[in-house]
XYZ file of C-alpha atoms in Angstrom:
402
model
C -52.557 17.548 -16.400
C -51.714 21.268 -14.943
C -51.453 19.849 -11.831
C -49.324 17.053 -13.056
C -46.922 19.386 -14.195
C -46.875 21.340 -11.393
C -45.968 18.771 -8.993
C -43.100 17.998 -11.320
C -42.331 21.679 -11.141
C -41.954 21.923 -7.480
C -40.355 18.999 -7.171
C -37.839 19.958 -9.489
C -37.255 23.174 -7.574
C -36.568 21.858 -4.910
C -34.096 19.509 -5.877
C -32.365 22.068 -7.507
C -32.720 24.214 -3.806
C -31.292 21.273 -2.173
C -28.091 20.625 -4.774
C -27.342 24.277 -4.669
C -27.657 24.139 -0.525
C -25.527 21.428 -0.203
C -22.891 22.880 -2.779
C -22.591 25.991 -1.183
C -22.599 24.288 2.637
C -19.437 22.031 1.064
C -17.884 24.801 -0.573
C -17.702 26.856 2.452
C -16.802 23.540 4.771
C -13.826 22.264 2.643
C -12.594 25.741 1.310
C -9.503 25.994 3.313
C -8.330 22.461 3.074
C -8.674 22.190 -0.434
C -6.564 25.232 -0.777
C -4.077 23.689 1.535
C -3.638 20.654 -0.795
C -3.700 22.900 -3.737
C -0.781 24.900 -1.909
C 1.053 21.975 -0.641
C 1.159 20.248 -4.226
C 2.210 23.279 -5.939
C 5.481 23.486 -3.632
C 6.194 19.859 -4.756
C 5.881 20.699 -8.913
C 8.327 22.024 -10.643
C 8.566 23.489 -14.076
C 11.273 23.409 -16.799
C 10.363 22.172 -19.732
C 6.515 22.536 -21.705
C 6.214 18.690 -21.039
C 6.638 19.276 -17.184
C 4.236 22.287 -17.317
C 1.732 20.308 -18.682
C 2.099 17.225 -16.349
C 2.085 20.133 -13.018
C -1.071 21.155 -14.845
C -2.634 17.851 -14.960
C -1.420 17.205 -11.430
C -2.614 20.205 -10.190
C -6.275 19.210 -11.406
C -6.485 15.978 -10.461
C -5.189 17.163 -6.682
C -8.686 19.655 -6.817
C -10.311 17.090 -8.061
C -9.306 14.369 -5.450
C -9.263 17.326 -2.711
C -12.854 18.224 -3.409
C -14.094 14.565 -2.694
C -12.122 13.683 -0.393
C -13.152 16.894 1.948
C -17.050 16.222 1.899
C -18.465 17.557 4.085
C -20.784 14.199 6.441
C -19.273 12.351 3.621
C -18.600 9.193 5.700
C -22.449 9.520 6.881
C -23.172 9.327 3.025
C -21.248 6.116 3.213
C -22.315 4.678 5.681
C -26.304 5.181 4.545
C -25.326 3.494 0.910
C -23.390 0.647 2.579
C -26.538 -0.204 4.687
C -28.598 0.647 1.321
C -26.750 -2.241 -0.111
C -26.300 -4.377 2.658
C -30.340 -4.660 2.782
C -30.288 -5.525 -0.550
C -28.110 -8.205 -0.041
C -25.374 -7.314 -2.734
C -21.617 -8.913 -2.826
C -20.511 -5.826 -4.781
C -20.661 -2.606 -4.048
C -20.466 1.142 -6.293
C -20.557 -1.168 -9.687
C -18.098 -3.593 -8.707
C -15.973 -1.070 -7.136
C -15.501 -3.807 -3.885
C -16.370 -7.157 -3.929
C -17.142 -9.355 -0.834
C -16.699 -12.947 -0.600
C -18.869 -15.185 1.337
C -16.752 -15.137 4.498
C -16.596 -11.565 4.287
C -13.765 -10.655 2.920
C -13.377 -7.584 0.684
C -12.048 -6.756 -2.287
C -10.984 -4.986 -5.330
C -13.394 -5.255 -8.627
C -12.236 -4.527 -11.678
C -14.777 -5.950 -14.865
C -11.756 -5.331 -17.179
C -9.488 -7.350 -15.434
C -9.544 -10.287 -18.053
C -7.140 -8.257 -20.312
C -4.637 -6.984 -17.652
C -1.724 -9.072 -19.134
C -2.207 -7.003 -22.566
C -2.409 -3.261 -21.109
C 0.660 -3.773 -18.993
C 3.995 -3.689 -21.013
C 5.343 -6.572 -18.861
C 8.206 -7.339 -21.535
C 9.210 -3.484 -21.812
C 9.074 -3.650 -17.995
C 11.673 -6.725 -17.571
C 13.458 -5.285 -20.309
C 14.243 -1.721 -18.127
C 15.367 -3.972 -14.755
C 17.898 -5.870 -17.603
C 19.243 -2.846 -18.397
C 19.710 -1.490 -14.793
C 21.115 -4.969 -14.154
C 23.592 -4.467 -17.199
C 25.289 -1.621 -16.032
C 26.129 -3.203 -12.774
C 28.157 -5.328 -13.956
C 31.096 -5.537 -12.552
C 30.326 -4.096 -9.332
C 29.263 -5.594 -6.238
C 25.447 -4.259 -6.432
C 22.732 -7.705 -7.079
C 19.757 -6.949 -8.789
C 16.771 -8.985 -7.622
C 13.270 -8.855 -9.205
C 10.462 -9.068 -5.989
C 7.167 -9.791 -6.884
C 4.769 -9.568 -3.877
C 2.103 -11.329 -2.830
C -1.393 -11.139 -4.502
C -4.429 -11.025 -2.224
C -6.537 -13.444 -4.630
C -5.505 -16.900 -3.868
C -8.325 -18.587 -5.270
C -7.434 -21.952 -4.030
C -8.340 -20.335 -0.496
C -11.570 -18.053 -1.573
C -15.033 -18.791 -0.758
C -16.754 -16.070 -3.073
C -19.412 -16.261 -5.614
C -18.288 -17.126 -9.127
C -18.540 -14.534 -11.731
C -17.832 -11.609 -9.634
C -15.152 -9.649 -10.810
C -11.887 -9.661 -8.253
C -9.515 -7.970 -9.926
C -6.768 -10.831 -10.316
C -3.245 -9.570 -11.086
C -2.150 -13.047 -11.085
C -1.517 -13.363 -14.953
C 0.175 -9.863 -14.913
C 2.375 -11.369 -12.357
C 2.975 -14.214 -13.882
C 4.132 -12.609 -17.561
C 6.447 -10.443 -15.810
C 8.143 -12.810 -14.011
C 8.756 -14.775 -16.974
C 9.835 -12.051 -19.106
C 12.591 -11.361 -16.324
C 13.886 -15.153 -16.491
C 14.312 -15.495 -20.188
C 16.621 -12.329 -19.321
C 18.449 -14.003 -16.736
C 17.328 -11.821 -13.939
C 16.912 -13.365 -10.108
C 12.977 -13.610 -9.410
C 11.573 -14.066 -5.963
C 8.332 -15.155 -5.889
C 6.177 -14.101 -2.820
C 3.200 -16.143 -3.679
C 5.232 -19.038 -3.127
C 6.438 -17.923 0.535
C 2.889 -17.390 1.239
C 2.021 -20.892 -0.284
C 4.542 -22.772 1.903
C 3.930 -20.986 5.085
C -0.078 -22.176 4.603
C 1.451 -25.486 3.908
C 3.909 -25.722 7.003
C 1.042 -24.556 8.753
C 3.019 -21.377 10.080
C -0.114 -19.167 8.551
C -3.854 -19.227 7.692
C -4.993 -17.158 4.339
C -6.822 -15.109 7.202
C -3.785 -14.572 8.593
C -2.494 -13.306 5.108
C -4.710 -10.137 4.438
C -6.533 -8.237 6.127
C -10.508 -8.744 5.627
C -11.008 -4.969 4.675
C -7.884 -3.512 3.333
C -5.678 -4.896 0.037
C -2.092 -5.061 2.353
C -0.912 -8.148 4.053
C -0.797 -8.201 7.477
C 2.468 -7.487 9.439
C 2.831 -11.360 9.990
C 2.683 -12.193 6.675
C 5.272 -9.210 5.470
C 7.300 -10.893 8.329
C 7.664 -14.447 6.675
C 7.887 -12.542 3.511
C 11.009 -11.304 5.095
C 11.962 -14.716 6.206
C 11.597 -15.992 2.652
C 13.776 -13.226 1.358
C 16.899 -13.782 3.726
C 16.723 -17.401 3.095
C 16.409 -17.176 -0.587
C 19.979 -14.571 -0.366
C 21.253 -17.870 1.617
C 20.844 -20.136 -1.555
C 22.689 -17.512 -2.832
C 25.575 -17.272 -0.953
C 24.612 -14.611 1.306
C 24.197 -15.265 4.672
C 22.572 -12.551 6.451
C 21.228 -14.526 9.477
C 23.701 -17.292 10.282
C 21.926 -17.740 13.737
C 18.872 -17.425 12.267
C 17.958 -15.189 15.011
C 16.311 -12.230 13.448
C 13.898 -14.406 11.190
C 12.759 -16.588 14.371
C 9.334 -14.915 15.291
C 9.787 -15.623 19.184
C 11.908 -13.030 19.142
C 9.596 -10.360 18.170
C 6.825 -8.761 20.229
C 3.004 -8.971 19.653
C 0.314 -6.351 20.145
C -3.183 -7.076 19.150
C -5.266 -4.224 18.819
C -8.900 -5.944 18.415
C -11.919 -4.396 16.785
C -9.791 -1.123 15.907
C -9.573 0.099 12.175
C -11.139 0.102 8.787
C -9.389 -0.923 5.771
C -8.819 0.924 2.597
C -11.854 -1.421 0.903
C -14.127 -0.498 4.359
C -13.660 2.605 4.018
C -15.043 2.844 0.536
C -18.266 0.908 2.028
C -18.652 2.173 5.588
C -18.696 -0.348 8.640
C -22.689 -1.413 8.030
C -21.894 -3.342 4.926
C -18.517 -4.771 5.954
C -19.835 -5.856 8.759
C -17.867 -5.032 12.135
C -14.047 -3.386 12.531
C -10.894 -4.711 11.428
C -8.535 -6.400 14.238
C -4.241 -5.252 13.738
C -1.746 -7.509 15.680
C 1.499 -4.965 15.914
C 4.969 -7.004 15.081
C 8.269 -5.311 16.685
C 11.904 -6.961 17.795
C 11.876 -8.055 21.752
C 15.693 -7.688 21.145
C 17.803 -4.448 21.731
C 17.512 -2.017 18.650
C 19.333 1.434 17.191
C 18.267 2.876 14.223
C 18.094 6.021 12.616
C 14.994 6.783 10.119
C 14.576 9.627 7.864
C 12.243 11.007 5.411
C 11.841 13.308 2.702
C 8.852 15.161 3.072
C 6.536 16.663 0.089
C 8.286 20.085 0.456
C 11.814 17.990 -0.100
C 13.149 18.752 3.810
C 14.937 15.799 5.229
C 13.316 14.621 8.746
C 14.630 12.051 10.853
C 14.627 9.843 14.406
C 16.806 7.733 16.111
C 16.526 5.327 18.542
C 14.844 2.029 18.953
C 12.332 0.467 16.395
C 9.409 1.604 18.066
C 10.558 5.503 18.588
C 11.785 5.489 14.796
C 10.454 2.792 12.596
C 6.444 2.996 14.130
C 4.305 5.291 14.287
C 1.872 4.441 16.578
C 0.494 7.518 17.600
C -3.011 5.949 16.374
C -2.773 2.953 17.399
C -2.544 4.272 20.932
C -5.246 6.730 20.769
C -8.988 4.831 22.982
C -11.221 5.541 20.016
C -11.894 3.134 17.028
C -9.375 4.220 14.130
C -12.597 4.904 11.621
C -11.760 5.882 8.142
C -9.277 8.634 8.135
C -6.592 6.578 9.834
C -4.774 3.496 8.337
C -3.195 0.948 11.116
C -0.897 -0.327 8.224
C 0.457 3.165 8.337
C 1.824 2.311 11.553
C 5.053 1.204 10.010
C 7.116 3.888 8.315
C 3.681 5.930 7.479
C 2.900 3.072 4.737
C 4.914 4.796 2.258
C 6.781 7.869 1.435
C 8.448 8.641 -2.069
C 12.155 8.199 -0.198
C 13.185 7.407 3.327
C 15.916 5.303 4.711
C 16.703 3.333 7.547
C 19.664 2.861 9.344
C 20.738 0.034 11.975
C 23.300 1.145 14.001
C 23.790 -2.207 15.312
C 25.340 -3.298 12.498
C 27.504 -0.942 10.697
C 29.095 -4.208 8.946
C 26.018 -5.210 7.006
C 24.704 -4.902 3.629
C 23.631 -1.500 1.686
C 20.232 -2.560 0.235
C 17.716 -0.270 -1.882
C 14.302 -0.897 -1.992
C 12.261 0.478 -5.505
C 8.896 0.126 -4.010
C 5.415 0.090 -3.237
C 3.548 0.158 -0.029
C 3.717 -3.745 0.386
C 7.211 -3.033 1.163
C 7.273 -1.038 4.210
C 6.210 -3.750 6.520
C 8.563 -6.083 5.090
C 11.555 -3.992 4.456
C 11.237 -2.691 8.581
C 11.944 -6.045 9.507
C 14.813 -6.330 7.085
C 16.954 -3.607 7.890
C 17.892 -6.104 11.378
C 20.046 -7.731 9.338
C 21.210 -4.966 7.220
C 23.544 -1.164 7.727
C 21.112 0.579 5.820
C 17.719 0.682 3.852
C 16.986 3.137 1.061
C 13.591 2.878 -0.276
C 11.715 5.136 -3.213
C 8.593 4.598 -4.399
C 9.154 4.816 -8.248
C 5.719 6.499 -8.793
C 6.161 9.958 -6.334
C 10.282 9.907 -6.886
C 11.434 12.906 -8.795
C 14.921 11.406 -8.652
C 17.245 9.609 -11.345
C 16.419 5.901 -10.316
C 19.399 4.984 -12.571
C 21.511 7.248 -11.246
C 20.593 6.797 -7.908
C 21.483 2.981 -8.363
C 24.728 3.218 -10.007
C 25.884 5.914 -7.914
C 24.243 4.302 -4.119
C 26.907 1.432 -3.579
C 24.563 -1.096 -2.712
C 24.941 -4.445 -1.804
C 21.451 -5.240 -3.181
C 18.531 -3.712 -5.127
C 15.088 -5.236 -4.960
């Protein structure tokens, strides 16, 4: 029995040895970049009022917090040896249901609570705040649209096994968008441009998504762009009368094969997703001017001009001869993914619509291929901007708001 004990003993020990070890080797690894996010996200907060304190407190945590992991130190080894832990094993989800795969391959995002989605969203409250934006802009020329994007789980086109929690949005998607018609607000669906351009035979659902990452591809954002301009037509507003811009032999193709990890790869390392993701690059063959600028985290205003690939892209990565592993995004490629306010400007076409864009990162892809046929693009993404959004509509002299 002594000795019983005293195996536990020195095993114990030891573990302890090696937690410590390892603590104090990540401490010292990630030190100074935690303290650069730390200092970098402090410049952003500001305080005024015992409410804000307490948010910049919260936000200041949660930045250590997500800091601390994300600065591991071999942390994509520790990935990678899990992923082929659970690869062996043969298991379609991974980190309790964290990522799903399908049976082609495909992954994507769990959720086990997604079957009440539709009542922890206040999609009613939500319609009800674009009404009121809508409301007071009457009487100008500014359109309010409502844009719902495309959802990665088309189950009609899925090959996974059943019971596995995807997280569906579809019903969230759904409520909202009928919420916003009983109040009389324009809806544009993009399920439905994905739909027909499967049935015309334009796309493939593999040509949708990408097989690691939640974003659709460039060449689906760009018939989501298609969609949009011919849904202003019905309208009244014609913003490609040559329908030149939308035609896709006008644009370039780069295909970058074998080159990047999605967002849901990196989570499980290559070994369990199998091999790298492919990126096919979309930009105009035709003659472009634009000017692009950004507000940083530290509110300084940085911009570019030039043509779509010296302002727009930012290719830096995709040009580089190694594999773009985790730390890199390829999506990224177009406007960063997002930023919490930027703007494009086509000086081609000084006579075209003002449009804003309230946004997510879905956007960027789509909204670079709009601004052809537009003078300007503002775009916030509601969840980062510090701004009015109100304000900033009724006061922005747009031609559109999406």
């Amino acid at each position: 029995m002594k000795e019983y004990l005293a195996k536990k003993y020195i095993f114990s020990t030891l573990f302890i040895v090696v937690i410590f070890a390892l603590s104090i080797s990540n401490f010292i690894f990630s030190f100074d970049m935690v303290k650069k996010d730390m200092v970098d996200k402090a410049k952003t907060l500001k305080e005024r009022s015992v409410g804000e304190i307490m948010y910049n407190l919260n936000t200041m945590v949660d930045t250590f917090e997500n800091s601390a992991v994300e600065h591991i130190e071999h942390k994509y080894k520790y990935i990678e040896l899990f992923g082929t832990y659970n690869r062996v094993l043969g298991k379609n989800e991974f980190n309790s249901f964290d990522v799903i795969k399908d049976n082609r391959g495909n992954l994507y995002s769990g959720n086990i609570w997604a079957f009440d989605l539709v009542n922890d969203i206040p999609t009613p409250k939500l319609a009800k705040r674009v009404y009121n934006m809508s409301e007071k802009l009457k009487g100008t020329k500014t359109k309010v649209y409502v844009v719902s994007m495309p959802l990665r789980t088309m189950p009609e086109y899925m090959d996974y096994e059943k019971g596995l929690p995807i997280a569906d949005y579809s019903d969230v998607a759904d409520d909202y968008l009928y919420y916003c018609s009983l109040l009389n607000l324009r809806t544009i669906d993009m399920r439905t441009a994905m739909n027909e351009a499967i049935n015309n035979n334009d796309l493939t659902y593999e040509d949708l998504f990408f097989r690691t990452d939640h974003h659709w591809t460039p060449l689906a954002s760009f018939y989501g762009f298609k969609y949009l301009v011919e849904q202003l037509r019905i309208d009244g507003y014609d913003l490609d009368k040559e329908n030149y811009y939308t035609n896709i032999e006008n644009y370039e193709m780069e295909t970058y094969d074998d080159f990047w990890v999605g967002t849901f790869g990196a989570k499980t390392g290559i070994v369990y997703m199998g091999d790298y993701e492919s990126f096919t690059l979309i930009k105009p063959a035709f003659k472009t001017k634009y000017r692009y600028s950004y507000y940083d985290g530290m509110n300084e205003k940085i911009g570019f001009e030039g043509d779509f690939e010296s302002t727009i892209l930012d290719n830096r990565f995709l040009k580089m001869n190694t594999k773009m592993l985790y730390e890199h995004s390829a999506y990224s490629s177009y406007m960063n993914g997002i930023r919490y306010s930027d703007k494009i400007e086509n000086l081609n076409n000084p006579d075209g619509p003002r449009v804003l864009f309230i946004r997510d990162s879905y956007t960027s892809t789509m909204a670079a291929f709009f601004a052809s046929v537009c003078s300007s693009v503002d775009m916030i993404w509601s969840l980062e901007y510090t701004g009015n959004i109100e304000e900033l509509v009724e006061n922005g002299n747009y031609d559109f708001v999406f």
